[in-house]
Structure formats: C-alpha cells, structure tokens
C-alpha cells in the first residue's frame, strides 16, 4: 500500500469518527491539527470537555485492539501537542484524551464499520 493510499484510508476513518462524535453531541473544533510536536486527528468539544482524539483504523483486532497501538511515545506526543493547542486556544473546558477504534473488514468499502469510543483513554 502506498503512502497516499494509507493517508486516504486514514482520512476516511477520521471522517467516520467525526460523524460519530457529532451524533454524540460533540462539535469539531479542529481536524488534523498539526504542530511541530505532531498531529492530533480530531479536537472536539461538548459542554464539559475538550477532547483530543486519536483515531485508529484496522481491518480486525486479530493483532490486538486498535487502541493498543497508541503507545506511551504516541501518548506523550499527543500530550505535548495538546499543551501547545491549549496555549494558543485557552478554554475553561476540561481537557481529555480519547481514542476511537474503527474496525472496517472491507476497508473503505465497509458499509458500517464498528466503532468503539474509549473515553479518557490515557
């Protein structure tokens, strides 16, 4: 799979996750927010939380849950990027780190990917 194909699948997964979060009452503050410390897939808010969301797309959980692939190094990068975001966008909302696991057995042809929302994942 080429890098472009991988990015296309990643964006597709992020769009699915964003739609799911909107249905749960969140609004999208930013998507694919980039800093020198890394990228945050989605930043969403509701009346209580400002959530920094990492989206993980897999065909199956055969090699472990998608969320298990958000290791300590990635968590630290997300924390650092989130601190920078908060410095530029102050808020009274409580920050939180979530992971959205998407399972799409047929890739982008999957009609209804399974979605698991891990709130306060780390």
CSV table of N, CA and C in Angstrom, one decimal:
chain,number,residue,atom,x,y,z
A,1,UNK,N,0.8,-1.2,0.0
A,1,UNK,CA,0.0,0.0,0.0
A,1,UNK,C,0.9,1.2,0.0
A,2,UNK,N,0.6,2.2,-0.9
A,2,UNK,CA,1.4,3.4,-0.9
A,2,UNK,C,1.0,4.3,0.2
A,3,UNK,N,1.9,5.3,0.4
A,3,UNK,CA,1.7,6.3,1.5
A,3,UNK,C,0.4,7.1,1.2
A,4,UNK,N,0.1,7.4,0.0
A,4,UNK,CA,-1.1,8.1,-0.4
A,4,UNK,C,-2.3,7.3,-0.1
A,5,UNK,N,-2.3,6.0,-0.4
A,5,UNK,CA,-3.4,5.1,0.0
A,5,UNK,C,-3.7,5.1,1.5
A,6,UNK,N,-2.6,5.0,2.2
A,6,UNK,CA,-2.7,5.0,3.7
A,6,UNK,C,-3.3,6.3,4.2
A,7,UNK,N,-2.9,7.4,3.7
A,7,UNK,CA,-3.4,8.7,4.1
A,7,UNK,C,-4.9,8.8,3.8
A,8,UNK,N,-5.3,8.3,2.6
A,8,UNK,CA,-6.7,8.3,2.1
A,8,UNK,C,-7.5,7.5,3.1
A,9,UNK,N,-7.1,6.3,3.5
A,9,UNK,CA,-7.8,5.5,4.4
A,9,UNK,C,-7.9,6.1,5.8
A,10,UNK,N,-6.8,6.8,6.2
A,10,UNK,CA,-6.8,7.5,7.5
A,10,UNK,C,-7.8,8.6,7.5
A,11,UNK,N,-7.8,9.4,6.4
A,11,UNK,CA,-8.8,10.5,6.4
A,11,UNK,C,-10.2,10.0,6.4
A,12,UNK,N,-10.5,8.8,5.7
A,12,UNK,CA,-11.8,8.2,5.6
A,12,UNK,C,-12.2,7.8,7.1
A,13,UNK,N,-11.3,7.2,7.8
A,13,UNK,CA,-11.6,6.8,9.2
A,13,UNK,C,-11.8,8.0,10.1
A,14,UNK,N,-11.1,9.1,9.9
A,14,UNK,CA,-11.3,10.3,10.7
A,14,UNK,C,-12.7,10.9,10.4
A,15,UNK,N,-13.1,10.8,9.1
A,15,UNK,CA,-14.4,11.4,8.8
A,15,UNK,C,-15.5,10.5,9.4
A,16,UNK,N,-15.4,9.2,9.4
A,16,UNK,CA,-16.3,8.3,10.1
A,16,UNK,C,-16.4,8.7,11.6
A,17,UNK,N,-15.2,8.8,12.2
A,17,UNK,CA,-15.1,9.2,13.6
A,17,UNK,C,-15.8,10.5,13.9
A,18,UNK,N,-15.5,11.5,13.1
A,18,UNK,CA,-16.1,12.8,13.3
A,18,UNK,C,-17.6,12.8,13.2
A,19,UNK,N,-18.1,12.0,12.3
A,19,UNK,CA,-19.6,11.9,12.2
A,19,UNK,C,-20.2,11.2,13.4
A,20,UNK,N,-19.5,10.2,13.9
A,20,UNK,CA,-19.9,9.5,15.1
A,20,UNK,C,-19.9,10.5,16.3
A,21,UNK,N,-18.9,11.3,16.4
A,21,UNK,CA,-18.8,12.2,17.6
A,21,UNK,C,-19.8,13.3,17.4
A,22,UNK,N,-20.1,13.8,16.2
A,22,UNK,CA,-21.2,14.8,16.0
A,22,UNK,C,-22.5,14.2,16.5
A,23,UNK,N,-22.8,13.0,16.2
A,23,UNK,CA,-24.1,12.3,16.6
A,23,UNK,C,-24.1,12.2,18.1
A,24,UNK,N,-23.0,12.1,18.8
A,24,UNK,CA,-23.0,12.1,20.2
A,24,UNK,C,-23.0,13.4,20.9
A,25,UNK,N,-23.1,14.5,20.1
A,25,UNK,CA,-23.3,15.8,20.6
A,25,UNK,C,-22.1,16.7,20.7
A,26,UNK,N,-21.0,16.2,20.1
A,26,UNK,CA,-19.7,17.0,20.1
A,26,UNK,C,-19.7,17.9,18.8
A,27,UNK,N,-19.0,19.0,18.9
A,27,UNK,CA,-18.7,19.8,17.8
A,27,UNK,C,-17.2,19.7,17.5
A,28,UNK,N,-16.9,19.8,16.2
A,28,UNK,CA,-15.5,19.6,15.8
A,28,UNK,C,-14.8,21.0,15.9
A,29,UNK,N,-13.8,21.1,16.8
A,29,UNK,CA,-13.0,22.3,16.9
A,29,UNK,C,-11.9,22.3,15.9
A,30,UNK,N,-11.3,21.2,15.6
A,30,UNK,CA,-10.2,21.1,14.6
A,30,UNK,C,-10.1,19.6,14.1
A,31,UNK,N,-9.6,19.5,12.9
A,31,UNK,CA,-9.3,18.2,12.4
A,31,UNK,C,-7.9,18.2,11.8
A,32,UNK,N,-7.1,17.2,12.1
A,32,UNK,CA,-5.7,17.1,11.6
A,32,UNK,C,-4.9,18.3,12.0
A,33,UNK,N,-5.1,18.7,13.2
A,33,UNK,CA,-4.3,19.9,13.8
A,33,UNK,C,-2.9,19.5,13.9
A,34,UNK,N,-2.0,20.3,13.3
A,34,UNK,CA,-0.6,20.0,13.2
A,34,UNK,C,0.2,21.0,14.0
A,35,UNK,N,1.2,20.5,14.7
A,35,UNK,CA,2.2,21.4,15.3
A,35,UNK,C,3.6,20.7,15.1
A,36,UNK,N,4.6,21.3,15.6
A,36,UNK,CA,5.9,20.8,15.4
A,36,UNK,C,6.1,19.5,16.3
A,37,UNK,N,5.2,19.3,17.2
A,37,UNK,CA,5.2,18.1,18.1
A,37,UNK,C,4.4,16.9,17.5
A,38,UNK,N,3.6,17.1,16.5
A,38,UNK,CA,2.9,16.1,15.9
A,38,UNK,C,1.5,16.5,15.5
A,39,UNK,N,0.7,15.6,15.1
A,39,UNK,CA,-0.7,15.9,14.6
A,39,UNK,C,-1.7,15.3,15.6
A,40,UNK,N,-2.8,16.0,15.8
A,40,UNK,CA,-3.9,15.5,16.5
A,40,UNK,C,-5.0,15.3,15.5
A,41,UNK,N,-5.5,14.0,15.5
A,41,UNK,CA,-6.5,13.7,14.4
A,41,UNK,C,-7.8,14.6,14.5
A,42,UNK,N,-8.4,14.6,15.7
A,42,UNK,CA,-9.6,15.4,15.9
A,42,UNK,C,-9.5,16.1,17.3
A,43,UNK,N,-10.0,17.3,17.3
A,43,UNK,CA,-10.2,18.0,18.6
A,43,UNK,C,-11.7,18.4,18.6
A,44,UNK,N,-12.4,17.9,19.6
A,44,UNK,CA,-13.9,18.0,19.7
A,44,UNK,C,-14.2,18.6,21.0
A,45,UNK,N,-15.4,19.2,21.1
A,45,UNK,CA,-15.9,19.8,22.3
A,45,UNK,C,-17.4,19.5,22.5
A,46,UNK,N,-17.7,19.4,23.8
A,46,UNK,CA,-19.1,19.4,24.2
A,46,UNK,C,-19.2,20.5,25.3
A,47,UNK,N,-20.2,20.4,26.1
A,47,UNK,CA,-20.4,21.5,27.2
A,47,UNK,C,-19.4,21.3,28.4
A,48,UNK,N,-18.8,20.1,28.5
A,48,UNK,CA,-17.9,19.8,29.6
A,48,UNK,C,-16.4,19.6,29.2
A,49,UNK,N,-16.2,19.0,28.0
A,49,UNK,CA,-14.8,18.5,27.7
A,49,UNK,C,-14.4,19.1,26.4
A,50,UNK,N,-13.0,19.3,26.3
A,50,UNK,CA,-12.3,19.5,25.1
A,50,UNK,C,-11.5,18.2,24.9
A,51,UNK,N,-11.9,17.4,23.9
A,51,UNK,CA,-11.3,16.1,23.7
A,51,UNK,C,-10.3,16.1,22.6
A,52,UNK,N,-9.1,15.6,22.9
A,52,UNK,CA,-8.1,15.3,21.9
A,52,UNK,C,-8.2,13.9,21.5
A,53,UNK,N,-8.5,13.6,20.2
A,53,UNK,CA,-8.9,12.3,19.8
A,53,UNK,C,-7.9,11.7,18.8
A,54,UNK,N,-7.5,10.5,19.1
A,54,UNK,CA,-6.6,9.7,18.2
A,54,UNK,C,-7.5,8.7,17.6
A,55,UNK,N,-7.6,8.6,16.3
A,55,UNK,CA,-8.4,7.7,15.5
A,55,UNK,C,-7.5,6.6,15.0
A,56,UNK,N,-7.9,5.3,15.3
A,56,UNK,CA,-7.2,4.1,14.8
A,56,UNK,C,-8.1,3.3,14.0
A,57,UNK,N,-7.7,3.0,12.8
A,57,UNK,CA,-8.5,2.2,11.8
A,57,UNK,C,-7.8,0.9,11.6
A,58,UNK,N,-8.5,-0.2,11.7
A,58,UNK,CA,-7.9,-1.5,11.5
A,58,UNK,C,-9.0,-2.4,10.8
A,59,UNK,N,-8.5,-3.4,10.1
A,59,UNK,CA,-9.5,-4.4,9.5
A,59,UNK,C,-10.1,-5.3,10.5
A,60,UNK,N,-9.3,-5.6,11.5
A,60,UNK,CA,-9.7,-6.5,12.6
A,60,UNK,C,-8.9,-6.3,13.8
A,61,UNK,N,-9.2,-7.0,14.9
A,61,UNK,CA,-8.5,-6.9,16.1
A,61,UNK,C,-7.6,-8.1,16.3
A,62,UNK,N,-7.3,-8.8,15.1
A,62,UNK,CA,-6.5,-10.1,15.2
A,62,UNK,C,-5.1,-9.9,15.8
A,63,UNK,N,-4.5,-8.7,15.7
A,63,UNK,CA,-3.2,-8.5,16.3
A,63,UNK,C,-3.3,-7.6,17.5
A,64,UNK,N,-4.4,-7.4,18.1
A,64,UNK,CA,-4.6,-6.6,19.2
A,64,UNK,C,-5.6,-5.5,18.9
A,65,UNK,N,-6.1,-4.8,19.9
A,65,UNK,CA,-7.1,-3.8,19.7
A,65,UNK,C,-6.4,-2.6,19.1
A,66,UNK,N,-7.2,-1.8,18.3
A,66,UNK,CA,-6.6,-0.7,17.7
A,66,UNK,C,-6.0,0.3,18.7
A,67,UNK,N,-6.7,0.5,19.8
A,67,UNK,CA,-6.3,1.4,20.9
A,67,UNK,C,-4.9,1.0,21.5
A,68,UNK,N,-4.6,-0.3,21.4
A,68,UNK,CA,-3.4,-0.8,22.0
A,68,UNK,C,-2.2,-0.2,21.2
A,69,UNK,N,-2.4,0.3,20.0
A,69,UNK,CA,-1.4,0.8,19.1
A,69,UNK,C,-1.1,2.3,19.4
A,70,UNK,N,-1.7,2.8,20.5
A,70,UNK,CA,-1.4,4.2,20.9
A,70,UNK,C,-0.5,4.0,22.2
A,71,UNK,N,0.7,3.8,21.9
A,71,UNK,CA,1.7,3.5,23.0
A,71,UNK,C,2.1,4.8,23.7
A,72,UNK,N,3.0,4.6,24.7
A,72,UNK,CA,3.4,5.7,25.5
A,72,UNK,C,4.1,6.8,24.8
A,73,UNK,N,4.9,6.5,23.8
A,73,UNK,CA,5.5,7.5,23.0
A,73,UNK,C,4.5,8.4,22.2
A,74,UNK,N,3.5,7.7,21.6
A,74,UNK,CA,2.5,8.5,20.9
A,74,UNK,C,1.6,9.3,21.9
A,75,UNK,N,1.4,8.7,23.1
A,75,UNK,CA,0.6,9.4,24.1
A,75,UNK,C,1.3,10.7,24.5
A,76,UNK,N,2.7,10.6,24.7
A,76,UNK,CA,3.4,11.8,25.1
A,76,UNK,C,3.4,12.9,24.0
A,77,UNK,N,3.5,12.4,22.7
A,77,UNK,CA,3.5,13.4,21.6
A,77,UNK,C,2.1,14.1,21.6
A,78,UNK,N,1.0,13.3,21.8
A,78,UNK,CA,-0.3,13.9,21.9
A,78,UNK,C,-0.4,14.9,23.0
A,79,UNK,N,0.1,14.5,24.2
A,79,UNK,CA,0.0,15.5,25.4
A,79,UNK,C,0.7,16.8,25.1
A,80,UNK,N,1.9,16.7,24.5
A,80,UNK,CA,2.7,17.9,24.2
A,80,UNK,C,2.0,18.7,23.2
A,81,UNK,N,1.5,18.1,22.1
A,81,UNK,CA,0.8,18.9,21.1
A,81,UNK,C,-0.5,19.5,21.7
A,82,UNK,N,-1.2,18.8,22.6
A,82,UNK,CA,-2.4,19.3,23.2
A,82,UNK,C,-2.0,20.5,24.1
A,83,UNK,N,-0.9,20.5,24.8
A,83,UNK,CA,-0.5,21.6,25.6
A,83,UNK,C,-0.3,22.8,24.7
A,84,UNK,N,0.3,22.7,23.6
A,84,UNK,CA,0.5,23.8,22.7
A,84,UNK,C,-0.8,24.3,22.2
A,85,UNK,N,-1.7,23.4,21.8
A,85,UNK,CA,-3.0,23.8,21.3
A,85,UNK,C,-3.7,24.6,22.4
A,86,UNK,N,-3.7,24.2,23.6
A,86,UNK,CA,-4.3,24.9,24.7
A,86,UNK,C,-3.7,26.2,25.0
A,87,UNK,N,-2.4,26.3,24.8
A,87,UNK,CA,-1.7,27.6,24.9
A,87,UNK,C,-2.2,28.6,23.9
A,88,UNK,N,-2.5,28.2,22.7
A,88,UNK,CA,-3.0,29.0,21.6
A,88,UNK,C,-4.5,29.2,21.7
A,89,UNK,N,-5.2,28.3,22.3
A,89,UNK,CA,-6.7,28.3,22.3
A,89,UNK,C,-7.1,28.0,23.8
A,90,UNK,N,-7.0,29.0,24.6
A,90,UNK,CA,-7.4,28.8,26.0
A,90,UNK,C,-8.9,28.5,26.1
A,91,UNK,N,-9.2,27.6,27.1
A,91,UNK,CA,-10.6,27.2,27.3
A,91,UNK,C,-10.8,26.9,28.8
A,92,UNK,N,-12.1,27.0,29.2
A,92,UNK,CA,-12.4,26.6,30.5
A,92,UNK,C,-12.9,25.1,30.6
A,93,UNK,N,-13.0,24.5,29.4
A,93,UNK,CA,-13.4,23.1,29.3
A,93,UNK,C,-12.3,22.2,29.8
A,94,UNK,N,-12.7,21.0,30.4
A,94,UNK,CA,-11.8,20.0,30.9
A,94,UNK,C,-11.1,19.3,29.7
A,95,UNK,N,-9.8,19.3,29.6
A,95,UNK,CA,-9.2,18.5,28.5
A,95,UNK,C,-9.3,17.0,28.8
A,96,UNK,N,-9.4,16.2,27.8
A,96,UNK,CA,-9.5,14.8,27.9
A,96,UNK,C,-8.9,14.2,26.6
A,97,UNK,N,-8.3,13.0,26.8
A,97,UNK,CA,-7.7,12.3,25.6
A,97,UNK,C,-8.6,11.0,25.4
A,98,UNK,N,-9.1,10.9,24.2
A,98,UNK,CA,-9.9,9.8,23.8
A,98,UNK,C,-9.3,9.1,22.6
A,99,UNK,N,-9.6,7.8,22.4
A,99,UNK,CA,-9.2,7.0,21.3
A,99,UNK,C,-10.5,6.5,20.6
A,100,UNK,N,-10.6,6.6,19.3
A,100,UNK,CA,-11.7,6.0,18.6
A,100,UNK,C,-11.1,4.8,17.8
A,101,UNK,N,-11.6,3.6,18.1
A,101,UNK,CA,-11.2,2.4,17.3
A,101,UNK,C,-12.2,2.2,16.3
A,102,UNK,N,-11.8,2.0,15.0
A,102,UNK,CA,-12.6,1.7,13.9
A,102,UNK,C,-12.2,0.4,13.3
A,103,UNK,N,-13.2,-0.5,13.1
A,103,UNK,CA,-12.9,-1.8,12.5
A,103,UNK,C,-13.7,-1.9,11.2
A,104,UNK,N,-13.0,-2.0,10.1
A,104,UNK,CA,-13.6,-2.0,8.8
A,104,UNK,C,-13.0,-3.2,8.0
A,105,UNK,N,-13.6,-4.3,8.1
A,105,UNK,CA,-13.1,-5.5,7.5
A,105,UNK,C,-12.9,-5.4,5.9
A,106,UNK,N,-13.7,-4.6,5.3
A,106,UNK,CA,-13.5,-4.5,3.8
A,106,UNK,C,-12.9,-3.1,3.5
A,107,UNK,N,-12.2,-2.6,4.4
A,107,UNK,CA,-11.5,-1.3,4.2
A,107,UNK,C,-12.6,-0.2,3.9
A,108,UNK,N,-12.3,0.7,3.0
A,108,UNK,CA,-13.2,1.8,2.8
A,108,UNK,C,-14.5,1.3,2.1
A,109,UNK,N,-14.6,0.1,1.7
A,109,UNK,CA,-15.9,-0.4,1.2
A,109,UNK,C,-16.8,-0.9,2.3
A,110,UNK,N,-16.3,-0.9,3.5
A,110,UNK,CA,-17.1,-1.4,4.6
A,110,UNK,C,-18.3,-0.4,4.8
A,111,UNK,N,-19.5,-0.9,4.8
A,111,UNK,CA,-20.7,-0.1,4.9
A,111,UNK,C,-20.9,0.5,6.3
A,112,UNK,N,-20.7,-0.4,7.3
A,112,UNK,CA,-20.9,0.0,8.7
A,112,UNK,C,-19.7,-0.4,9.6
A,113,UNK,N,-18.7,0.4,9.6
A,113,UNK,CA,-17.5,0.0,10.4
A,113,UNK,C,-18.0,0.0,11.9
A,114,UNK,N,-17.4,-0.9,12.6
A,114,UNK,CA,-17.6,-1.0,14.1
A,114,UNK,C,-16.8,0.1,14.7
A,115,UNK,N,-17.4,0.8,15.6
A,115,UNK,CA,-16.8,2.0,16.3
A,115,UNK,C,-16.8,1.8,17.8
A,116,UNK,N,-15.6,1.9,18.4
A,116,UNK,CA,-15.5,1.9,19.9
A,116,UNK,C,-14.9,3.2,20.3
A,117,UNK,N,-15.5,3.8,21.2
A,117,UNK,CA,-15.1,5.1,21.7
A,117,UNK,C,-14.5,4.9,23.1
A,118,UNK,N,-13.2,5.1,23.2
A,118,UNK,CA,-12.5,4.9,24.5
A,118,UNK,C,-12.3,6.3,25.1
A,119,UNK,N,-13.2,6.7,26.0
A,119,UNK,CA,-13.2,8.0,26.7
A,119,UNK,C,-12.1,8.0,27.7
A,120,UNK,N,-11.4,9.1,27.9
A,120,UNK,CA,-10.4,9.3,28.9
A,120,UNK,C,-9.4,8.1,28.8
A,121,UNK,N,-8.9,7.8,27.6
A,121,UNK,CA,-8.1,6.6,27.3
A,121,UNK,C,-6.7,6.6,28.0
A,122,UNK,N,-6.2,7.8,28.2
A,122,UNK,CA,-4.9,7.9,28.9
A,122,UNK,C,-4.8,9.3,29.5
